[in-house]
Short mmCIF file of C-alpha atoms in Angstrom, two decimals:
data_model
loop_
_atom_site.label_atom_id
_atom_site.label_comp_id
_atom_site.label_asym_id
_atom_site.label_seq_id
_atom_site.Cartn_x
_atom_site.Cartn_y
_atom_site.Cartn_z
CA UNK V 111 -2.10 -22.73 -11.58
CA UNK V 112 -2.98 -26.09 -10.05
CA UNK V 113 -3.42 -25.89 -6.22
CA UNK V 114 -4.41 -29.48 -4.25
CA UNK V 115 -4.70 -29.44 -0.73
CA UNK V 116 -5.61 -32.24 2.10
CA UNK V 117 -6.18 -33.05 5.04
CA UNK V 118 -5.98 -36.72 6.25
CA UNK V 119 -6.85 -38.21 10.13
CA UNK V 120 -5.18 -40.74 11.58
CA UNK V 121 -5.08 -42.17 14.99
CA UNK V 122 -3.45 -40.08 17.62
CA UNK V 123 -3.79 -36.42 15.64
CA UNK V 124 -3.66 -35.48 12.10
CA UNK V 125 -1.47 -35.43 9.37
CA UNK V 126 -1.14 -32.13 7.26
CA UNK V 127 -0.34 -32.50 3.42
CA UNK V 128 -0.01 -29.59 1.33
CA UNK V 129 0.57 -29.42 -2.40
CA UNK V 130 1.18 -26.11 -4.55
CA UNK V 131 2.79 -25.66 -7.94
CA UNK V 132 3.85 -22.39 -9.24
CA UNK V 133 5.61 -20.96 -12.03
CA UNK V 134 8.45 -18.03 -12.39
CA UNK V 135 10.47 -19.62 -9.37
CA UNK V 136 14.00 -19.21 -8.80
CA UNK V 137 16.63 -21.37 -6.40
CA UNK V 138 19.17 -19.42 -3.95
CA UNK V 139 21.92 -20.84 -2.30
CA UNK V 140 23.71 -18.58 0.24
CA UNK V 141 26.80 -17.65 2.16
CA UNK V 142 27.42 -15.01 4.34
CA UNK V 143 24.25 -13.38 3.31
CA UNK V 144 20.38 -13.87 3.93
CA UNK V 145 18.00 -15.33 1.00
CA UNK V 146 15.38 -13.76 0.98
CA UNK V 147 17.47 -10.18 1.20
CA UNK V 148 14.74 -9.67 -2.09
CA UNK V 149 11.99 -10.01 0.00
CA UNK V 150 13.24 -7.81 2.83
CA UNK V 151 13.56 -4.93 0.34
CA UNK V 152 9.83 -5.36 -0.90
CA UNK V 153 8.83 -4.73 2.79
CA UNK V 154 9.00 -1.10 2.46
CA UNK V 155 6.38 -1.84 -0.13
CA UNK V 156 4.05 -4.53 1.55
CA UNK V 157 0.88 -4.15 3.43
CA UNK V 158 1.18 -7.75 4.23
CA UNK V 159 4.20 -10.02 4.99
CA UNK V 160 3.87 -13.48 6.59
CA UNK V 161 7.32 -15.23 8.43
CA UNK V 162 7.34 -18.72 9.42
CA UNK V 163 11.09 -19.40 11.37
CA UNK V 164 12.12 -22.02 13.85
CA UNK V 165 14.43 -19.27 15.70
CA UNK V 166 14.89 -15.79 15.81
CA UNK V 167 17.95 -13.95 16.47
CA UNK V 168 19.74 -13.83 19.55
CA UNK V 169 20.72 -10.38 19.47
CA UNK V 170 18.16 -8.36 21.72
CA UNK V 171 19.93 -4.88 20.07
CA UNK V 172 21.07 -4.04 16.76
CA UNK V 173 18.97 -6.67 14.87
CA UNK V 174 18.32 -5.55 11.61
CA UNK V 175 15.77 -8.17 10.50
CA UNK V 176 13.71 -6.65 13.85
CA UNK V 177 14.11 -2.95 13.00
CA UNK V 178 12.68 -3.40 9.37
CA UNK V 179 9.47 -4.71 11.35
CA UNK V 180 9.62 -1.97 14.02
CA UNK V 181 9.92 0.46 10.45
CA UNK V 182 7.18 -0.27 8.96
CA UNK V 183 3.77 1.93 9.38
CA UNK V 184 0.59 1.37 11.17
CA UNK V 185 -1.42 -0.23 8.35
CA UNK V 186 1.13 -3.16 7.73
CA UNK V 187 -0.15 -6.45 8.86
CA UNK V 188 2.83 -8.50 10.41
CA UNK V 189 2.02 -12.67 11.12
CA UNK V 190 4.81 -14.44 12.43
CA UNK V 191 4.90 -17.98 13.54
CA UNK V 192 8.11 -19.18 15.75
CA UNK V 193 8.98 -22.61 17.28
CA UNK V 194 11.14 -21.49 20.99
CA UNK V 195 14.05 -23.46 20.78
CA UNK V 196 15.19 -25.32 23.92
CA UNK V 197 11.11 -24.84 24.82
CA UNK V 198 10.47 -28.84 25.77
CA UNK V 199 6.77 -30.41 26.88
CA UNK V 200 8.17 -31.45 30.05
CA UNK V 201 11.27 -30.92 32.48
CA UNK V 202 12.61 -33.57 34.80
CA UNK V 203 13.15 -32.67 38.57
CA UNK V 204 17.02 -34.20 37.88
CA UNK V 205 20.03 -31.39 37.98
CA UNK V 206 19.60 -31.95 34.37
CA UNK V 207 16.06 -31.06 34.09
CA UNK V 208 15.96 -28.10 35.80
CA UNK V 209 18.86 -26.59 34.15
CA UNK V 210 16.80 -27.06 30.84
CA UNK V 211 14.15 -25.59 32.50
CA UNK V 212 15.90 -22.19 33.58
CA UNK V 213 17.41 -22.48 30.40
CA UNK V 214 14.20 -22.58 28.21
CA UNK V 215 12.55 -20.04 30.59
CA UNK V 216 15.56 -17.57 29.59
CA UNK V 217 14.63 -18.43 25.74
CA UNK V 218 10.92 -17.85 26.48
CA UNK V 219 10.99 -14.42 27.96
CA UNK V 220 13.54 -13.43 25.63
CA UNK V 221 10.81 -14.26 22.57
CA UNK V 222 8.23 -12.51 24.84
CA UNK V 223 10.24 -9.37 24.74
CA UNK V 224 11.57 -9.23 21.20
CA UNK V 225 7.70 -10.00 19.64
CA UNK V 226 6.00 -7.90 22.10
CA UNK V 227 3.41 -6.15 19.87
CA UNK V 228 3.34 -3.08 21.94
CA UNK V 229 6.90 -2.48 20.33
CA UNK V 230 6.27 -2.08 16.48
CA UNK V 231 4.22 0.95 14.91
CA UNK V 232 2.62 -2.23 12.45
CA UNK V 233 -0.02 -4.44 13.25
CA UNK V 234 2.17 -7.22 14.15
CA UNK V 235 0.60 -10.47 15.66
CA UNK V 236 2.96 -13.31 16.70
CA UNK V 237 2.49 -16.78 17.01
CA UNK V 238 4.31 -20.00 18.81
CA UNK V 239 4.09 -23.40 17.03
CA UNK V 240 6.65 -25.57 19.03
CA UNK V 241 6.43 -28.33 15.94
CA UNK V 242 7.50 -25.62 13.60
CA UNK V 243 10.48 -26.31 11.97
CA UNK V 244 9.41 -24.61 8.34
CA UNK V 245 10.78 -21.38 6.98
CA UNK V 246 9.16 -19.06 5.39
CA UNK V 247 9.19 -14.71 4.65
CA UNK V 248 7.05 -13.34 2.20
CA UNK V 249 5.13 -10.15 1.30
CA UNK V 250 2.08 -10.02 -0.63
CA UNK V 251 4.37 -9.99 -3.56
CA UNK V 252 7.55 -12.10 -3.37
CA UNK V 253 8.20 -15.08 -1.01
CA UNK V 254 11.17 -16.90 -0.30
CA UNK V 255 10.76 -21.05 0.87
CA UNK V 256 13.66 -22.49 2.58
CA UNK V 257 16.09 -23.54 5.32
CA UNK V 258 16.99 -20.13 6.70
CA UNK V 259 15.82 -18.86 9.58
CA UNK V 260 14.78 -15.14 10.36
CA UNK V 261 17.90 -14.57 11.68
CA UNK V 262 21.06 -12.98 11.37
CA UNK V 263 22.59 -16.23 12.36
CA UNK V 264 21.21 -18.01 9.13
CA UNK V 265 23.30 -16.06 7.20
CA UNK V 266 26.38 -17.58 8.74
CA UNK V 267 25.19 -20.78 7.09
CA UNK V 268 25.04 -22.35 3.66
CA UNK V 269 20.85 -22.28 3.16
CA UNK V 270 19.35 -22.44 -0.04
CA UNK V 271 15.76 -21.84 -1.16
CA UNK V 272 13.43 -20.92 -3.51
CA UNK V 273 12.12 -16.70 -4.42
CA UNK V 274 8.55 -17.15 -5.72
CA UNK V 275 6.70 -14.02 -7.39
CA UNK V 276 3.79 -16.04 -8.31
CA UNK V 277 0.89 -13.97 -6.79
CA UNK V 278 -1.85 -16.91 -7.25
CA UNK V 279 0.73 -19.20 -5.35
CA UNK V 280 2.02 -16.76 -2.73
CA UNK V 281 -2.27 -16.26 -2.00
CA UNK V 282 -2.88 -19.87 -1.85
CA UNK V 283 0.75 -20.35 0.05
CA UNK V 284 -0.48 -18.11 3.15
CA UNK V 285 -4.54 -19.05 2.27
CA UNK V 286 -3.63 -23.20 2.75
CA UNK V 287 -0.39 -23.79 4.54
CA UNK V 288 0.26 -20.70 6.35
CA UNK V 289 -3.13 -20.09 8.13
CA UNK V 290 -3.43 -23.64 8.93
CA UNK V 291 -0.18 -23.56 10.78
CA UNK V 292 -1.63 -20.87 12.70
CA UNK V 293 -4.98 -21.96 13.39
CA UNK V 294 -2.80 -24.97 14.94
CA UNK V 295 -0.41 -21.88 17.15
CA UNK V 296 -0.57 -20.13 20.22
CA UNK V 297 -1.39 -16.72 19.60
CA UNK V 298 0.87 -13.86 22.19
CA UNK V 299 -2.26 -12.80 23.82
CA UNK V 300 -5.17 -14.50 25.81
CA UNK V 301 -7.71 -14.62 22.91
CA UNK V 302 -10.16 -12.50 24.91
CA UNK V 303 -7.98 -9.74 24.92
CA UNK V 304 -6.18 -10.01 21.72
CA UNK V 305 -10.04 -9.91 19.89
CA UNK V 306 -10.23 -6.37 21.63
CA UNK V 307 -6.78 -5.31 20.58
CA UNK V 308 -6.78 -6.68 17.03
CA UNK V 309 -10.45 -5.56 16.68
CA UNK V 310 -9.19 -1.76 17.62
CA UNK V 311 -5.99 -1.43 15.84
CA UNK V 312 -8.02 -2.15 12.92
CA UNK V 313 -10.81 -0.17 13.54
CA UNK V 314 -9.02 2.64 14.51
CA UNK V 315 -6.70 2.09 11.33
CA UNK V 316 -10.15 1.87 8.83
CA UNK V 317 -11.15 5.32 11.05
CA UNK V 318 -8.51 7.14 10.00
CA UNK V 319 -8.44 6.52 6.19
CA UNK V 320 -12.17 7.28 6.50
CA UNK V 321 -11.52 10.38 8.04
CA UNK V 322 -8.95 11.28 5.86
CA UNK V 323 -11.17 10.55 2.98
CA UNK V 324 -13.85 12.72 3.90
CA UNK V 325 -11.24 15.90 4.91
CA UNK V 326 -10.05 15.18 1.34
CA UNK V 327 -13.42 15.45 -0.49
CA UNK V 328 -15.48 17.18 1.60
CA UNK V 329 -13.49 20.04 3.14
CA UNK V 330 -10.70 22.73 1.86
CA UNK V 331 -7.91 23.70 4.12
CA UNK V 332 -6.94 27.35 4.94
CA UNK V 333 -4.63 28.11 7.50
CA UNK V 334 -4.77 25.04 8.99
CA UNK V 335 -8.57 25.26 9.28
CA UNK V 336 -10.91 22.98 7.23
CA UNK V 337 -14.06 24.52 5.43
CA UNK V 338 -16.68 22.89 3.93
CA UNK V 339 -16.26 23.02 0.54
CA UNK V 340 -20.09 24.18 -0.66
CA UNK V 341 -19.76 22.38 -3.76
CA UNK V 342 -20.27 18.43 -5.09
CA UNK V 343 -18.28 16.10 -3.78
CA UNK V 344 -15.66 12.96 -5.14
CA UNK V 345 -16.82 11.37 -1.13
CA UNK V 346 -18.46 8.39 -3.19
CA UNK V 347 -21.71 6.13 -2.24
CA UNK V 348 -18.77 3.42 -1.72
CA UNK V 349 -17.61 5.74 0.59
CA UNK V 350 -20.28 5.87 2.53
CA UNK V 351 -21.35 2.57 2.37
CA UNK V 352 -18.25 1.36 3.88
CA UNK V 353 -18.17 3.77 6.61
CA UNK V 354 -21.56 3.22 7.66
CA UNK V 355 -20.19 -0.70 7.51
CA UNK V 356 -17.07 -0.21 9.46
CA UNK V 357 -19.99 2.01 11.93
CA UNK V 358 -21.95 -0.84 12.27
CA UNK V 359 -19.13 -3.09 13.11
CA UNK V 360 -17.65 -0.56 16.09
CA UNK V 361 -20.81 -0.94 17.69
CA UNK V 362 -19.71 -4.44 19.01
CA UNK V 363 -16.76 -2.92 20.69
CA UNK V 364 -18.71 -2.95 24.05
CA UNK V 365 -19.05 -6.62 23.50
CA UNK V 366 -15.60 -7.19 23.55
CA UNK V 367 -14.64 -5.56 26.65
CA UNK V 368 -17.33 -7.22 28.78
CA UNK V 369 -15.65 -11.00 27.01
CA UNK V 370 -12.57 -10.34 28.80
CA UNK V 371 -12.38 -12.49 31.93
CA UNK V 372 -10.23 -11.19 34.73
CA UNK V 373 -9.28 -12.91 37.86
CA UNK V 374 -6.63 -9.90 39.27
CA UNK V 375 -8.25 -7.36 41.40
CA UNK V 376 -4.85 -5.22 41.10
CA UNK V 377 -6.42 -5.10 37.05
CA UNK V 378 -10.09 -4.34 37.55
CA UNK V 379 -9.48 -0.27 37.41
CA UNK V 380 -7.58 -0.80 34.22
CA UNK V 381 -10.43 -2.75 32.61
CA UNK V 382 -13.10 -0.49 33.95
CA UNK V 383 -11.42 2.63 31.97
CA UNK V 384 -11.44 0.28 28.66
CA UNK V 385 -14.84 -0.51 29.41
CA UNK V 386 -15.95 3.16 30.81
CA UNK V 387 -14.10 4.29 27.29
CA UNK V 388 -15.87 1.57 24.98
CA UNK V 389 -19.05 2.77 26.33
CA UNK V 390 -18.51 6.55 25.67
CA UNK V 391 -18.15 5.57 21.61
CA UNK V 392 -21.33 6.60 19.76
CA UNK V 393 -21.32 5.41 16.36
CA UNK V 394 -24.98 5.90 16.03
CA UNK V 395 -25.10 9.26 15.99
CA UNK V 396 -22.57 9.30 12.94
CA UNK V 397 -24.79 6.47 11.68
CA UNK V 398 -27.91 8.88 11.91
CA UNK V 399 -26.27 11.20 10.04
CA UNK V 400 -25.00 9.29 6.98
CA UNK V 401 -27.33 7.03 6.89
CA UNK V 402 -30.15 5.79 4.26
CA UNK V 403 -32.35 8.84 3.07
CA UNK V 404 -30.40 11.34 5.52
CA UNK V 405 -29.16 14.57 3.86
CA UNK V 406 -25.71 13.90 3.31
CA UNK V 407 -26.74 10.82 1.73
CA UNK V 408 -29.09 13.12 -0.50
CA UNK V 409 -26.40 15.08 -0.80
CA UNK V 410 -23.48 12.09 -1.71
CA UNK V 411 -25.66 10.83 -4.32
CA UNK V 412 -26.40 14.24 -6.01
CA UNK V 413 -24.77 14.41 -9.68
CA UNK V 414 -24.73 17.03 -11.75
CA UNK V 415 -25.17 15.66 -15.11
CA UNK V 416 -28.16 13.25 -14.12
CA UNK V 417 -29.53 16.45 -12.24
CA UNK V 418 -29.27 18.78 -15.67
CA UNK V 419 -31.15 16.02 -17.82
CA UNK V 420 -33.89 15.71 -15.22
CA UNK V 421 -34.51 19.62 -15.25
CA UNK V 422 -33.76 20.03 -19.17
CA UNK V 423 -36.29 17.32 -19.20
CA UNK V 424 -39.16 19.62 -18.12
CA UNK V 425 -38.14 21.98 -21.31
CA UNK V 426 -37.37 19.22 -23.51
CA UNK V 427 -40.93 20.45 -26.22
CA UNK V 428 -39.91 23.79 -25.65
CA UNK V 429 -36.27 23.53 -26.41
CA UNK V 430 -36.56 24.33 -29.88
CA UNK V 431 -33.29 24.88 -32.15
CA UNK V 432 -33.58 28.86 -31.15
CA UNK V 433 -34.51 28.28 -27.83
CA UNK V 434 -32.25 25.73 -26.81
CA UNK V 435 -29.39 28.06 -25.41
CA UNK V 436 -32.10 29.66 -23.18
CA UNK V 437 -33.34 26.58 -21.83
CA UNK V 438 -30.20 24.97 -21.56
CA UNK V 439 -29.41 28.27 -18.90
CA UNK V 440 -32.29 27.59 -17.02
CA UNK V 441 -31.71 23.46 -16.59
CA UNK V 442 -28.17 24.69 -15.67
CA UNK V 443 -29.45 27.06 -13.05
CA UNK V 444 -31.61 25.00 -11.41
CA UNK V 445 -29.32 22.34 -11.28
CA UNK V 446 -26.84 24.58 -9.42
CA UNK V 447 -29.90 25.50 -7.13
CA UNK V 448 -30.50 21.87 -6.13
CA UNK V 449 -27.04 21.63 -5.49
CA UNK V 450 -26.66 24.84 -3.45
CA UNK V 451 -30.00 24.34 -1.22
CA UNK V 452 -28.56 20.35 -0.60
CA UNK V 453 -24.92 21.92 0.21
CA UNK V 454 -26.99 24.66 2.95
CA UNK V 455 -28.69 21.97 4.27
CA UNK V 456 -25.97 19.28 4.74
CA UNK V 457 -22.98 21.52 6.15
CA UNK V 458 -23.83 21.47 9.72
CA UNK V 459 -23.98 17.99 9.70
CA UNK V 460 -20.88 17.78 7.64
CA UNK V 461 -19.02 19.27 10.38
CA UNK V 462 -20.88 17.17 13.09
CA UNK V 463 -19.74 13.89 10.94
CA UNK V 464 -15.99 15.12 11.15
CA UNK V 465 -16.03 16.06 14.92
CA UNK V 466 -17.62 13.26 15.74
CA UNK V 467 -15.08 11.03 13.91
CA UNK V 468 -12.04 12.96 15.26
CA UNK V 469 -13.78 12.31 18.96
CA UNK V 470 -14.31 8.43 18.02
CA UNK V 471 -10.64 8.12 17.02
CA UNK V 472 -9.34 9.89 19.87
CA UNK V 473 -11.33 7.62 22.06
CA UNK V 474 -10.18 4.44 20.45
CA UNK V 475 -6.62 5.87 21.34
CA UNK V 476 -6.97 6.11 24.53
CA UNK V 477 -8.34 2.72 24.47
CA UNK V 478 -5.35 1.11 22.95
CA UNK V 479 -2.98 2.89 25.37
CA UNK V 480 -4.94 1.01 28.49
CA UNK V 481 -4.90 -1.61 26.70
CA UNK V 482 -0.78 -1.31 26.69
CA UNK V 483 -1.42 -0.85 30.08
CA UNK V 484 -3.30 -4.28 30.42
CA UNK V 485 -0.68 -5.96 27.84
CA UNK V 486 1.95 -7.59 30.12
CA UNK V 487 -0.78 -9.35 32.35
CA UNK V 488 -2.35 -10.95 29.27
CA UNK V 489 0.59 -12.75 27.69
CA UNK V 490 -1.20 -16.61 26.80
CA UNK V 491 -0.08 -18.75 30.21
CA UNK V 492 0.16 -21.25 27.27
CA UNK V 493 3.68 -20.08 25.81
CA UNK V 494 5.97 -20.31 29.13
CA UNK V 495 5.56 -23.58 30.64
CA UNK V 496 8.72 -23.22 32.90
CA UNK V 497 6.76 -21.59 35.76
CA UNK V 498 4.54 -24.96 37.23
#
């Protein structure tokens, strides 16, 4: 696939070219339906989808684009840039003007509401370009390019476009046109605070497949009770090497919460519980216990094969063609010993690694419901300009 991208200066701001070919695309022209209805099926199957629209739709209930979002589970990441029609730089102080202003100021907190991130169980982060005027939904997958908006209105319109299943273009698509329109956007949230938020959804979200990783190799359920499971493990050195990376990354939580610059007294009790909660997260100790040369790493990195071979190794003159049944017992044996005296030795930390995950998660929950708390004082000043 070719791919050429620029970007040229000129006086008075920059000019943005962007050129991508692609193969396997088809054209859609439609009527009294939506486009890219293809790509809204695959989002039941996405982990990503990216939406670039000038408008959204005006219904505030029953709008079905807006309910596939709201759908969708916690480990889906949502981007979505939006121009605010009837949003202008400036309003005159003429009758005129300031009915465009109370006008646009309707528009504004009606896009406020319907992208609140708050609302949606996915990681959805919204964006305002007000020089948008491009269209785009796509998943990881299959993306549609074309005149319709996301909105039920569009489909009340002849639109046509183009369904791409290119995966090299749709990568490159969102790598050089789509992130540069939103470096250039106004993100929902103050950046201080959306850092914290985005940084804890998705440490929270990397958390819980850990967790779930290690109750799935490391522990058998009974009655609703997990036991260790006494016995080698499928938890990997990958494993472990990304938890003790996604460790080492929580520990500049605390640095986040201190960024965030508040000038509302009525706010400083809700930031001192984020705060007083970042500060109660220990990944450390977890650290400690999974770390380089620990136990459970001695224990992680045991395999029984390379463990036979070293023992049988010790035997390996003596193993004669008679003998070898006997001293293939005996590098057995020991082999199971190794792995029974590790397995004594790393259980109680086994269990201190999962309670102290399940207390780290619960803590980081917590922390994202103050931080709902905090979520309607934090909206970027930059997005409603009705109010000077």
């Amino acid at each position: 696939m070719c791919v050429k991208f620029c970007i040229c200066a000129i006086l008075g701001g920059s000019r943005l070219k962007t050129a991508l070919s692609f193969s396997g695309g088809t054209f859609v022209s439609t009527k009294d339906e939506l486009g890219y209805g293809e790509v809204l099926e695959d989002f039941k199957n996405a982990k990503t989808i990216r939406i670039v629209t000038f408008n959204l739709s005006k219904d505030t209930k029953d709008d079905q684009l807006f309910e596939r979002l709201q759908a969708l589970e916690s480990d889906v990441d949502i981007q979505l840039i939006t121009n605010i029609p009837s949003r202008f730089e400036w309003y005159s102080s003429s009758k005129t003007g300031e009915y465009l202003k109370k006008t646009a100021g309707t528009n504004i907190n009606a896009y406020l509401k319907k992208l609140n991130p708050d609302d949606f169980n996915a990681n959805m982060i919204p964006f305002f370009n007000f020089n948008n005027h491009a269209k785009i939904v796509g998943t990881e997958n299959i993306v549609y390019i074309g005149s319709a908006n996301f909105s039920n209105e569009s489909s009340k319109n002849y639109e046509t476009g183009i369904i791409v299943k290119d995966k090299d273009f749709i990568t490159n698509l969102y790598k050089l046109f789509f992130n540069v329109l939103k470096d250039n956007s106004i993100p929902y949230f103050k950046d201080d605070y959306n850092q914290l938020r985005l940084f804890t959804i998705s440490i929270l979200s990397r958390l819980n497949n850990h967790y779930e990783r290690i109750i799935d190799t490391l522990f058998l359920r009974r009655d609703g009770v997990e036991f260790f499971i006494g016995q080698e493990t499928r938890f990997t050195k990958d494993d472990q090497w990304e938890l003790l990376h996604d460790l080492h990354e929580l520990s500049g939580i605390t640095g986040l919460i201190d960024n965030i610059e508040n000038d509302d007294n009525e706010l400083e009790e809700i930031i001192e519980k984020i705060s007083d909660l970042c500060y109660k997260i220990d990944p450390d100790n977890i650290i400690d216990l999974i770390g380089v040369d620990s136990t459970f790493d001695q224990y992680v990195s045991y395999d029984f094969e390379n463990t036979y071979w070293d023992c049988f190794a010790e035997y390996n003159s003596l193993a004669t063609e008679d003998m070898l049944e006997h001293y293939t017992e005996i590098a057995t044996g020991e082999a199971n010993e190794i792995l029974e005296d590790l397995c004594n030795e790393v259980e109680n930390d086994v269990y201190a690694i999962k309670i102290s995950l399940e207390s780290t998660i619960e803590i980081l929950k917590e922390i994202l419901l103050s931080l709902k708390e905090l979520s309607l004082h934090v909206v970027n000043e930059d997005i409603d300009n009705t109010r000077t």
